[in-house]
Every structure is written in structure tokens, then in C-alpha cells.
Amino acid sequence: MSGQTVSLVMAGSGGAGVVTAGSLLLEAAARAGWYAYMTRSAGPQIRGGEAAVMLRLGTEPIASHDDRFHLLVGVDWQNVGRFAAEIPLGPDSLIIGDPGEGETPEVFTRSGAQQIALPMKALAKKVPDGRPNMVAFGAIAAMIGLTEDIVAGVLRDTLKRKGEEAIAASLAAFRAGVEAAADFPDVPRLPAGKPDTAERWSITGNEATGMGALRGGVRFVAAYPITPATEVLEWLAPALPKVGGVLVQAEDELASINQIIGGSYGGVPSLTATSGPGLALMTESLGLAVAAEVPIVVIDVMRVGPSTGIATKSEQADLNVAVYGLHGDAPHLVLAPNSVADCLFTTQWAVHLAESLQTPAIVLTDQAMGQARAVMPRSAAVSFIGQREKPAALEAGVQYKRYANTASGVSPMAIPGMAGGMYTADGLEHNETGTPSSQASDHQAQLDKRLRKLTGYNYGEHWADITGDEDADTAILTWGSSAGPAREALQRLRAAGHRVKLVAVRLISPVQPEKFAAALEGVERVLVVEQSHSGQFHRYLRAQYDLPRQVRALHHPGPLPVRPGAIVEHITQWS
Amino acid sequence: MDACVKQRDYTAKDYKSDVKPIWCPGCGDYSVLAAITRALASMQLAPENVAVVSGIGCSSRIPAYTSVYGFHGVHGRALPVATGLKIARPDLTVLVTGGDGDGFSIGGNHFLHACRRNVDLTYIVMDNQVYGMTKGQASPTTEPDWEGSKLTPDGAGIESFHPLVVALAAGANFIARCSSSDPNNVADIITQAIRHPGFSLVQVLSPCVTFRPEQQEWKHMVRTAVVDVTDDAARAARRLMTDDGFNVGKVLYKGDRPAYQPEPKGAAAVADLEADFAL
């Protein structure tokens, strides 16, 4: 993060309105010309419980949280202490609490942060229908330099349906917060933004994933709800019909994946979205899609595992099941976006690759990235649209070979309705026409073909995002949402004079050994960064690639994110 | 094809592939295959506009033996594949073929939801009350005291599953039973099932003479149902609950619930949706 940023947390019990206030704050910051990145943390409760929104606002696009927060505002402290590990504070931080809501939890005060009292509840009571979260919003706005005219505009737009009184009440409570914060100590105040420089979007990772699917040409979706993937589906449910597609809620994950296999067999690019437990259920049918050569896309918004793990928290630990979970030799695509913005590009690319190569693609995003909201530059349109090779001409009396052993490995795929193209798609091993076969030669030929179409394809330069010094002696290797903090660490390290580069791998499988070797040319040592307990990515790289002699791994399980400072510290101490 | 000018007349042979079935001599599934091709010929459906979807098992091999579009997937998941295909491609005629184990055991949940979802599919279950492909184990429809399996040498010991009763309770609107010993009747019932809008269940008693040789007697045990088709679910339930499973040759229940077919609402460009995100 090259520009100036401010990081803050609003926390409270369920119903205290911290998510609402956080969203308003993000919207107002965006209108002020700033960029933003907001993640949520929630307990396991369906309603109520505790919640926190973590926001980072800045003058440049943001893809990661900072090492520490400048400001923690507790609308109340009920159970908020459970999030303490996710809210690192320091002596420079400020904690704002309501004296009427009890003592600040010791887990926060032991950071040495300065404490300020703000009677949010009492101030809210002085205003008809005033709410403490709006008082908190006012205090924060005043401290970071957000002006009332912008906030008023946001309130007017978002509370339109609730009427003038609701707008007035919110604004009055907001003003009470602004006034109360007049003599509060400083947190970084952001310089005035540049609202007109570029068209910007406010979008979550899960929404970006849905948008990428539509841009890629997906028009049929079947899925079963699961946290934290459900928002992908909730965005697609009304969006798909508008562009001529259909979404079906299936009875379970087994039905979901088989429905999309059916839809895609029928010629319509198809997708499902799930999380780890659902992906585990789908693995048998992923193998079916490999064998029958049916293109499908499965979005896995990873959460903490194993089993049902922690549904509301993030981890990058489904890499093993995504790459190795299928039985038999079943080459397929595994991709991973490396930011909220990249969810759009990578999903669109995944649809394109699945269609081009007639095989399943798994896209690994995660809870932190999927549910994060970013204010970011408008995503540029790219030309990847799902393109399936179709038979050129089907002649009567000539046997159509659905699984023809072509040089590229990709066989032209007839779709129902095409006269002369009738064949049976089969999960059983088969010969070139699709007839089940138990012959060794057919098995060998089809295995070779299914591998060849993946390894022989030119994926261009999209296999990884590579940034930093060309003549780096040190490389950071990472993937997925860990790329955000790694990118920020890279900037700090380079600013401190290190020659370092970052390789954020987008195409996890199939591997790209030549491109990987070229990217690491001259690099003497690598640090592998990820959010898993066993270092799944590190082990995968070790198994699949030649690495420099000096390799270290920085990995820990979810839900705590990788922080930029931890990466910087690791490399600095290694020097 | 021009609706007025018939390009050609299809015969049953036009729907049959030249792949030789793996079935045992005497298997009832041969005549079900013949009935399917006869039904398609009687309706003169263009083969390229028909798809047959199946899971795993002896009867699930049927797609390879037809020359329409086929999909032979994994165990128990034929109905979801067919559901996705039909919803994505409502212009196609979609048949689903399978056995009692595939449909009522591993695929049980999908069976319930296919009945209730009522997508326009024709589901033909060849019921032989045994797992044939894995060499003779008890299936959901096997009698509790059948001792022919090494896996359950003292008999399965649990009540057999009643697919038609369950289908009725789950919301199926077309329920029929027939016997492979009368392929013309099977073809007629399948034709009616295809014409029925929405989900149709056709149970065909189809003996496995290899693992249940006593089922050769079925052809003498079946009797043409003496009832007429009813649209009264309560009456159908009483009838199905009390019959012995050998009343065949008839549609036993037919309702008129509309088929489920979600329709895309618009033709907007994807770029139009970007407004959702723009600040």
C-alpha cells in the first residue's frame, strides 16, 4: 500500500448495527474519493451474537489489512473480546468505548492503546430514534476527516425508503458523534481524495465472482446454500435471468454438481459455488466431468476446516482436496484469484478454460476475500468468453467420434440437438466413440489425451501475477488472499532497499514448470506464504517444482490473516 | 424440420445403437430397451432431440444401447443430470433409465426431489429387487427375508421400499407400473409418460434371472390392473398401499400440477449489470 491509509474496527453485539455503520462509512469514504477494503467477522450465531467490521481506507487501492488498527470502536463490549486476536492493536492505537457499557476487555487494553470514553448510548438517547452506531460513525468520520455533506448524501440515498424522519434521526445522531469527537486525539486523517479520477466500483469478492461467471458466459447455475459461498448465489439468482440464464436451488451438493454437468452437457456453460464441505461431497462427480469431458466450474469459497470447521472464518486449506481429491488419474484445472478484484478476472478465465479444455475448473477463493468489500477501480472487460470446440460437419452414415484422439487432446463436442452427433457421454472408460471399454489401450489413449489437452495448452502470462524487482535475490511465493498482504510487504521491503519479487500463483494446476523456472531465474531464496496449518501450498510447490536451495515457509491456520509485517519481519531477519 | 413435411419415418431401429448389451440372457431389460425405441418411433421424435440419462447399474447401461444423445454418469445421480439438462435445454425430450438400487438407495434423495420438483422428465425404473451388477445383493425393494445374498445371509431384515407410494407422497404426478413381459404395453406406457408434462415415473418389473431365478415366475404372477387412472391422490394412495406390486399395465395416478421450468426473464447485456457496483 503506497498511499496513506487509516485502519479501524467497529465492534459490538448483534443488532448494534456495526455492519450497517461500517457499510455506510465505506460508501461515504468512496464518495470522498478514497479507496476502501472492509472485512467482517462474526460469531457462529445465526442472529445476534457479536460482530465486527474491519475497515482500511486509503488514497490508493487496497488489498490487505495493515499490521495494526489505528482505532477500535466498541459500541458495546459483549463477547467482542472473542475477536481480540483478529484485532491487533498497539500503543499508538485508540480504543473508544461507551462507559455505560462496561469496562473495555483486558485483551484489548493490554496492548497499551490509549482509551477514550464516548457515551454513545446516552448521546443517542438525546436524539429521537437516535442509535449508538450512528454516534460512533460520527466520531470516526470526524477523526479521519470525512465531511458531513458527503455522509448526509449517503444517508439520504441509503435510507430513502425509510423516510425523512429516519434520515434526520441518523444525521442528528451522527452530528452528536462529530461534536463529541472534537477534542479526541488524532488518528491519521486522510487527505482529500480525487473523486473524479477514475470510475470506481464497490464490490465484494463473492459478487465479483458472480460477475466473472456471467462475463465468461455462464448461463446455468445449480447450487446448495453454504456459508460463506451463498452470497455468490444470492447475487447470481436475480442477475442470471436478466441475461437469459437460470439458477436452481438443488437438494444437495451432489445434485448441484450433477445438475450443472447435465446443463453443460446440453451446451450451456454451467457453474456451482460451494465451500469445503460441499466440495468434499462433489469430488466423485468432478471425476465424472473429467472422464466424460464436460466443462464445469466449481467455486470453492474456502472456510476453516476440516469437517465443518468454522463456518464464518477464513482459511486456505482446501488446496489439497482441490488438487488431489479426485480418485484415479484425473487432470483438471485449479485456479485461485489473488484479490477481490481478481475474483472477477479469474472466474471469467476459469469459465473460458473449462469450456476450451472441456474439463472441470475449481476456483479457490476464501471467506476473507469472498465477503470482503472493496472500493476499487472499475474492472476492465477482458475477451475471455467460453468457447467450446464443436464438430465442423456431421455427416450421415459417418460415426461421430466424441472422444477422438486429437493432437491437441481436445475433441469436438456435439451438443444435443445436433443431428448426426449422437453419442453417449460416459464416466466409464471408453473408446473414441464413447462406447464403454475395459481395454488397456483405450484407457491409456484416453488418459494421455485428457492430460495432453491440459499440459499442451498455452495459458499465456496469466498463470501468475509477478511484481517486484527483475534482479531480485529473494522471492515471495504465495496464492489467493495471502497475496494481498504479500504485495504490501513487497512494497515495504523494496522501500527498505531489498531486491525482492512476488510470484502470486493464479493457475495452481496444471503446473507451469518452465514459466516458474523463468520467474525464479537468479533468485537465491524463496519465502512461501499461505494460511494453512500444514503448509499445503509449500508442500505442493516442493512436489511439483524445482525450488532454489534456500526455502522457508511462513504459514499458519485460519482464521488469523497473514499480516504484511510478519512477511517483512521474516525476510528482514533472514538477511 | 418443417412441421407439415415429414422428412422421414423413424423406425424403432433408428433409435438403437449397434453396441452389444452386457446383460445376461433372459434379462428383462432387453424388452425395456425395445419398448423405449418403439415408444420413440411411435412418437416420431428426431433422435438428436432425445437424450437418455442414467446412473450406474445393469439397466443404467441403456444410453449406450440407444442412438439418441446419452449420458451415463455415476451411481444414483441420473436424476440431477437429467434435471440440469432439461432446465438448460427445455427443447429436448429427456428420459432417465435406471434400477431400483440406483434410484431408491443411493439416489433416494434425488428421487424425492425429482417427484416434488416436477421437471418434465420420464423416469423408467427397471425394478428387479436386487443389485445385479455387483452380483446379487439386497436392494431397497428386496423382500426382508430374501437370503440369497452373501452380504445379508440371514436376509436384509428390513421392510422393502415402496417406490410408488413414496413417489405419490413426494408429489409425483404420473405414476405407472408395467412388466417387461409385455413390451408393447411398456412402450405404450412410456409414450404416455413422455407426453405427460412434468415428472413421470414408470416402474417396470424386469426380472434378474441370474441372481433371482425365481423371478422367471413373474410373467405368470403379474395381472393387468383392473383400475382406471385416477387423479385423486387419496384414492391412489389407498390403492398403492394395499396392492401386492403385481398390478401392472396401467397408469395408476395422474395429476395436473404444472411442470417446473424456470424461464429466463430478459435479454440484458452483462455490461448492464455493472451498474450494481458503480459508485
PDB file of N, CA, C and O in Angstrom, chain A residues 84-118:
ATOM      1  N   ALA A  84     -10.429 -10.661  19.734  1.00  0.00           N
ATOM      2  CA  ALA A  84      -9.206  -9.906  20.063  1.00  0.00           C
ATOM      3  C   ALA A  84      -8.038 -10.268  19.156  1.00  0.00           C
ATOM      4  O   ALA A  84      -7.309  -9.392  18.687  1.00  0.00           O
ATOM      5  N   ALA A  85      -7.878 -11.571  18.885  1.00  0.00           N
ATOM      6  CA  ALA A  85      -6.722 -11.979  18.084  1.00  0.00           C
ATOM      7  C   ALA A  85      -6.804 -11.441  16.659  1.00  0.00           C
ATOM      8  O   ALA A  85      -5.792 -11.307  15.977  1.00  0.00           O
ATOM      9  N   GLU A  86      -8.028 -11.142  16.208  1.00  0.00           N
ATOM     10  CA  GLU A  86      -8.196 -10.637  14.843  1.00  0.00           C
ATOM     11  C   GLU A  86      -8.059  -9.115  14.791  1.00  0.00           C
ATOM     12  O   GLU A  86      -8.151  -8.518  13.727  1.00  0.00           O
ATOM     13  N   ILE A  87      -7.930  -8.487  15.979  1.00  0.00           N
ATOM     14  CA  ILE A  87      -7.878  -7.025  16.040  1.00  0.00           C
ATOM     15  C   ILE A  87      -6.590  -6.598  16.734  1.00  0.00           C
ATOM     16  O   ILE A  87      -6.589  -6.173  17.882  1.00  0.00           O
ATOM     17  N   PRO A  88      -5.454  -6.728  16.036  1.00  0.00           N
ATOM     18  CA  PRO A  88      -4.191  -6.323  16.665  1.00  0.00           C
ATOM     19  C   PRO A  88      -4.145  -4.811  16.885  1.00  0.00           C
ATOM     20  O   PRO A  88      -4.477  -4.034  15.989  1.00  0.00           O
ATOM     21  N   LEU A  89      -3.769  -4.432  18.101  1.00  0.00           N
ATOM     22  CA  LEU A  89      -3.647  -3.008  18.459  1.00  0.00           C
ATOM     23  C   LEU A  89      -2.247  -2.779  18.992  1.00  0.00           C
ATOM     24  O   LEU A  89      -1.532  -3.726  19.314  1.00  0.00           O
ATOM     25  N   GLY A  90      -1.852  -1.528  19.119  1.00  0.00           N
ATOM     26  CA  GLY A  90      -0.551  -1.201  19.690  1.00  0.00           C
ATOM     27  C   GLY A  90      -0.651   0.055  20.520  1.00  0.00           C
ATOM     28  O   GLY A  90      -1.736   0.645  20.648  1.00  0.00           O
ATOM     29  N   PRO A  91       0.479   0.493  21.100  1.00  0.00           N
ATOM     30  CA  PRO A  91       0.454   1.698  21.940  1.00  0.00           C
ATOM     31  C   PRO A  91      -0.018   2.939  21.190  1.00  0.00           C
ATOM     32  O   PRO A  91      -0.502   3.889  21.807  1.00  0.00           O
ATOM     33  N   ASP A  92       0.110   2.927  19.870  1.00  0.00           N
ATOM     34  CA  ASP A  92      -0.336   4.086  19.083  1.00  0.00           C
ATOM     35  C   ASP A  92      -1.825   4.038  18.784  1.00  0.00           C
ATOM     36  O   ASP A  92      -2.370   4.972  18.195  1.00  0.00           O
ATOM     37  N   SER A  93      -2.475   2.924  19.115  1.00  0.00           N
ATOM     38  CA  SER A  93      -3.887   2.777  18.767  1.00  0.00           C
ATOM     39  C   SER A  93      -4.777   3.500  19.772  1.00  0.00           C
ATOM     40  O   SER A  93      -4.353   3.804  20.893  1.00  0.00           O
ATOM     41  N   LEU A  94      -5.995   3.762  19.348  1.00  0.00           N
ATOM     42  CA  LEU A  94      -7.004   4.351  20.234  1.00  0.00           C
ATOM     43  C   LEU A  94      -8.165   3.385  20.373  1.00  0.00           C
ATOM     44  O   LEU A  94      -8.564   2.733  19.402  1.00  0.00           O
ATOM     45  N   ILE A  95      -8.702   3.308  21.597  1.00  0.00           N
ATOM     46  CA  ILE A  95      -9.900   2.498  21.814  1.00  0.00           C
ATOM     47  C   ILE A  95     -10.998   3.431  22.296  1.00  0.00           C
ATOM     48  O   ILE A  95     -10.818   4.165  23.278  1.00  0.00           O
ATOM     49  N   ILE A  96     -12.127   3.422  21.604  1.00  0.00           N
ATOM     50  CA  ILE A  96     -13.265   4.223  22.038  1.00  0.00           C
ATOM     51  C   ILE A  96     -14.325   3.271  22.581  1.00  0.00           C
ATOM     52  O   ILE A  96     -14.740   2.328  21.885  1.00  0.00           O
ATOM     53  N   GLY A  97     -14.725   3.495  23.823  1.00  0.00           N
ATOM     54  CA  GLY A  97     -15.745   2.650  24.425  1.00  0.00           C
ATOM     55  C   GLY A  97     -16.803   3.497  25.089  1.00  0.00           C
ATOM     56  O   GLY A  97     -16.574   4.670  25.414  1.00  0.00           O
ATOM     57  N   ASP A  98     -17.958   2.894  25.299  1.00  0.00           N
ATOM     58  CA  ASP A  98     -19.060   3.584  25.980  1.00  0.00           C
ATOM     59  C   ASP A  98     -18.981   3.253  27.461  1.00  0.00           C
ATOM     60  O   ASP A  98     -19.137   2.096  27.844  1.00  0.00           O
ATOM     61  N   PRO A  99     -18.728   4.261  28.321  1.00  0.00           N
ATOM     62  CA  PRO A  99     -18.580   3.962  29.756  1.00  0.00           C
ATOM     63  C   PRO A  99     -19.821   3.295  30.338  1.00  0.00           C
ATOM     64  O   PRO A  99     -19.730   2.534  31.298  1.00  0.00           O
ATOM     65  N   GLY A 100     -20.960   3.539  29.729  1.00  0.00           N
ATOM     66  CA  GLY A 100     -22.191   2.917  30.211  1.00  0.00           C
ATOM     67  C   GLY A 100     -22.303   1.451  29.850  1.00  0.00           C
ATOM     68  O   GLY A 100     -23.201   0.744  30.317  1.00  0.00           O
ATOM     69  N   GLU A 101     -21.421   0.981  28.993  1.00  0.00           N
ATOM     70  CA  GLU A 101     -21.494  -0.410  28.517  1.00  0.00           C
ATOM     71  C   GLU A 101     -20.410  -1.277  29.140  1.00  0.00           C
ATOM     72  O   GLU A 101     -20.097  -2.352  28.644  1.00  0.00           O
ATOM     73  N   GLY A 102     -19.804  -0.771  30.221  1.00  0.00           N
ATOM     74  CA  GLY A 102     -18.832  -1.590  30.938  1.00  0.00           C
ATOM     75  C   GLY A 102     -17.403  -1.326  30.522  1.00  0.00           C
ATOM     76  O   GLY A 102     -17.117  -0.528  29.631  1.00  0.00           O
ATOM     77  N   GLU A 103     -16.514  -2.033  31.217  1.00  0.00           N
ATOM     78  CA  GLU A 103     -15.077  -1.875  31.019  1.00  0.00           C
ATOM     79  C   GLU A 103     -14.640  -2.411  29.660  1.00  0.00           C
ATOM     80  O   GLU A 103     -15.174  -3.412  29.176  1.00  0.00           O
ATOM     81  N   THR A 104     -13.633  -1.783  29.084  1.00  0.00           N
ATOM     82  CA  THR A 104     -13.003  -2.329  27.879  1.00  0.00           C
ATOM     83  C   THR A 104     -12.342  -3.659  28.243  1.00  0.00           C
ATOM     84  O   THR A 104     -11.633  -3.725  29.254  1.00  0.00           O
ATOM     85  N   PRO A 105     -12.566  -4.721  27.470  1.00  0.00           N
ATOM     86  CA  PRO A 105     -11.951  -6.012  27.815  1.00  0.00           C
ATOM     87  C   PRO A 105     -10.438  -5.900  27.924  1.00  0.00           C
ATOM     88  O   PRO A 105      -9.794  -5.208  27.132  1.00  0.00           O
ATOM     89  N   GLU A 106      -9.910  -6.625  28.884  1.00  0.00           N
ATOM     90  CA  GLU A 106      -8.476  -6.557  29.174  1.00  0.00           C
ATOM     91  C   GLU A 106      -7.639  -7.006  27.964  1.00  0.00           C
ATOM     92  O   GLU A 106      -6.532  -6.519  27.761  1.00  0.00           O
ATOM     93  N   VAL A 107      -8.187  -7.923  27.153  1.00  0.00           N
ATOM     94  CA  VAL A 107      -7.433  -8.386  25.976  1.00  0.00           C
ATOM     95  C   VAL A 107      -7.103  -7.233  25.042  1.00  0.00           C
ATOM     96  O   VAL A 107      -6.161  -7.310  24.263  1.00  0.00           O
ATOM     97  N   PHE A 108      -7.910  -6.173  25.086  1.00  0.00           N
ATOM     98  CA  PHE A 108      -7.600  -5.005  24.251  1.00  0.00           C
ATOM     99  C   PHE A 108      -6.697  -4.018  24.981  1.00  0.00           C
ATOM    100  O   PHE A 108      -5.762  -3.470  24.405  1.00  0.00           O
ATOM    101  N   THR A 109      -6.998  -3.775  26.258  1.00  0.00           N
ATOM    102  CA  THR A 109      -6.246  -2.732  26.985  1.00  0.00           C
ATOM    103  C   THR A 109      -4.788  -3.116  27.182  1.00  0.00           C
ATOM    104  O   THR A 109      -3.913  -2.264  27.250  1.00  0.00           O
ATOM    105  N   ARG A 110      -4.508  -4.437  27.227  1.00  0.00           N
ATOM    106  CA  ARG A 110      -3.120  -4.843  27.461  1.00  0.00           C
ATOM    107  C   ARG A 110      -2.206  -4.484  26.280  1.00  0.00           C
ATOM    108  O   ARG A 110      -0.993  -4.582  26.371  1.00  0.00           O
ATOM    109  N   SER A 111      -2.801  -4.065  25.149  1.00  0.00           N
ATOM    110  CA  SER A 111      -1.990  -3.609  24.017  1.00  0.00           C
ATOM    111  C   SER A 111      -1.318  -2.268  24.327  1.00  0.00           C
ATOM    112  O   SER A 111      -0.424  -1.839  23.605  1.00  0.00           O
ATOM    113  N   GLY A 112      -1.771  -1.589  25.390  1.00  0.00           N
ATOM    114  CA  GLY A 112      -1.228  -0.271  25.708  1.00  0.00           C
ATOM    115  C   GLY A 112      -1.901   0.854  24.959  1.00  0.00           C
ATOM    116  O   GLY A 112      -1.483   2.007  25.025  1.00  0.00           O
ATOM    117  N   ALA A 113      -2.954   0.511  24.225  1.00  0.00           N
ATOM    118  CA  ALA A 113      -3.657   1.532  23.449  1.00  0.00           C
ATOM    119  C   ALA A 113      -4.290   2.569  24.370  1.00  0.00           C
ATOM    120  O   ALA A 113      -4.688   2.258  25.494  1.00  0.00           O
ATOM    121  N   GLN A 114      -4.358   3.795  23.885  1.00  0.00           N
ATOM    122  CA  GLN A 114      -4.987   4.868  24.657  1.00  0.00           C
ATOM    123  C   GLN A 114      -6.505   4.686  24.629  1.00  0.00           C
ATOM    124  O   GLN A 114      -7.079   4.330  23.589  1.00  0.00           O
ATOM    125  N   GLN A 115      -7.162   4.931  25.765  1.00  0.00           N
ATOM    126  CA  GLN A 115      -8.610   4.737  25.822  1.00  0.00           C
ATOM    127  C   GLN A 115      -9.353   6.062  25.920  1.00  0.00           C
ATOM    128  O   GLN A 115      -8.928   6.961  26.632  1.00  0.00           O
ATOM    129  N   ILE A 116     -10.467   6.141  25.196  1.00  0.00           N
ATOM    130  CA  ILE A 116     -11.294   7.345  25.223  1.00  0.00           C
ATOM    131  C   ILE A 116     -12.736   6.924  25.496  1.00  0.00           C
ATOM    132  O   ILE A 116     -13.201   5.919  24.948  1.00  0.00           O
ATOM    133  N   ALA A 117     -13.403   7.711  26.327  1.00  0.00           N
ATOM    134  CA  ALA A 117     -14.815   7.407  26.615  1.00  0.00           C
ATOM    135  C   ALA A 117     -15.724   8.204  25.672  1.00  0.00           C
ATOM    136  O   ALA A 117     -15.504   9.381  25.416  1.00  0.00           O
ATOM    137  N   LEU A 118     -16.713   7.515  25.130  1.00  0.00           N
ATOM    138  CA  LEU A 118     -17.723   8.184  24.303  1.00  0.00           C
ATOM    139  C   LEU A 118     -19.079   7.564  24.664  1.00  0.00           C
ATOM    140  O   LEU A 118     -19.325   6.405  24.348  1.00  0.00           O
TER     141      LEU A 118
END
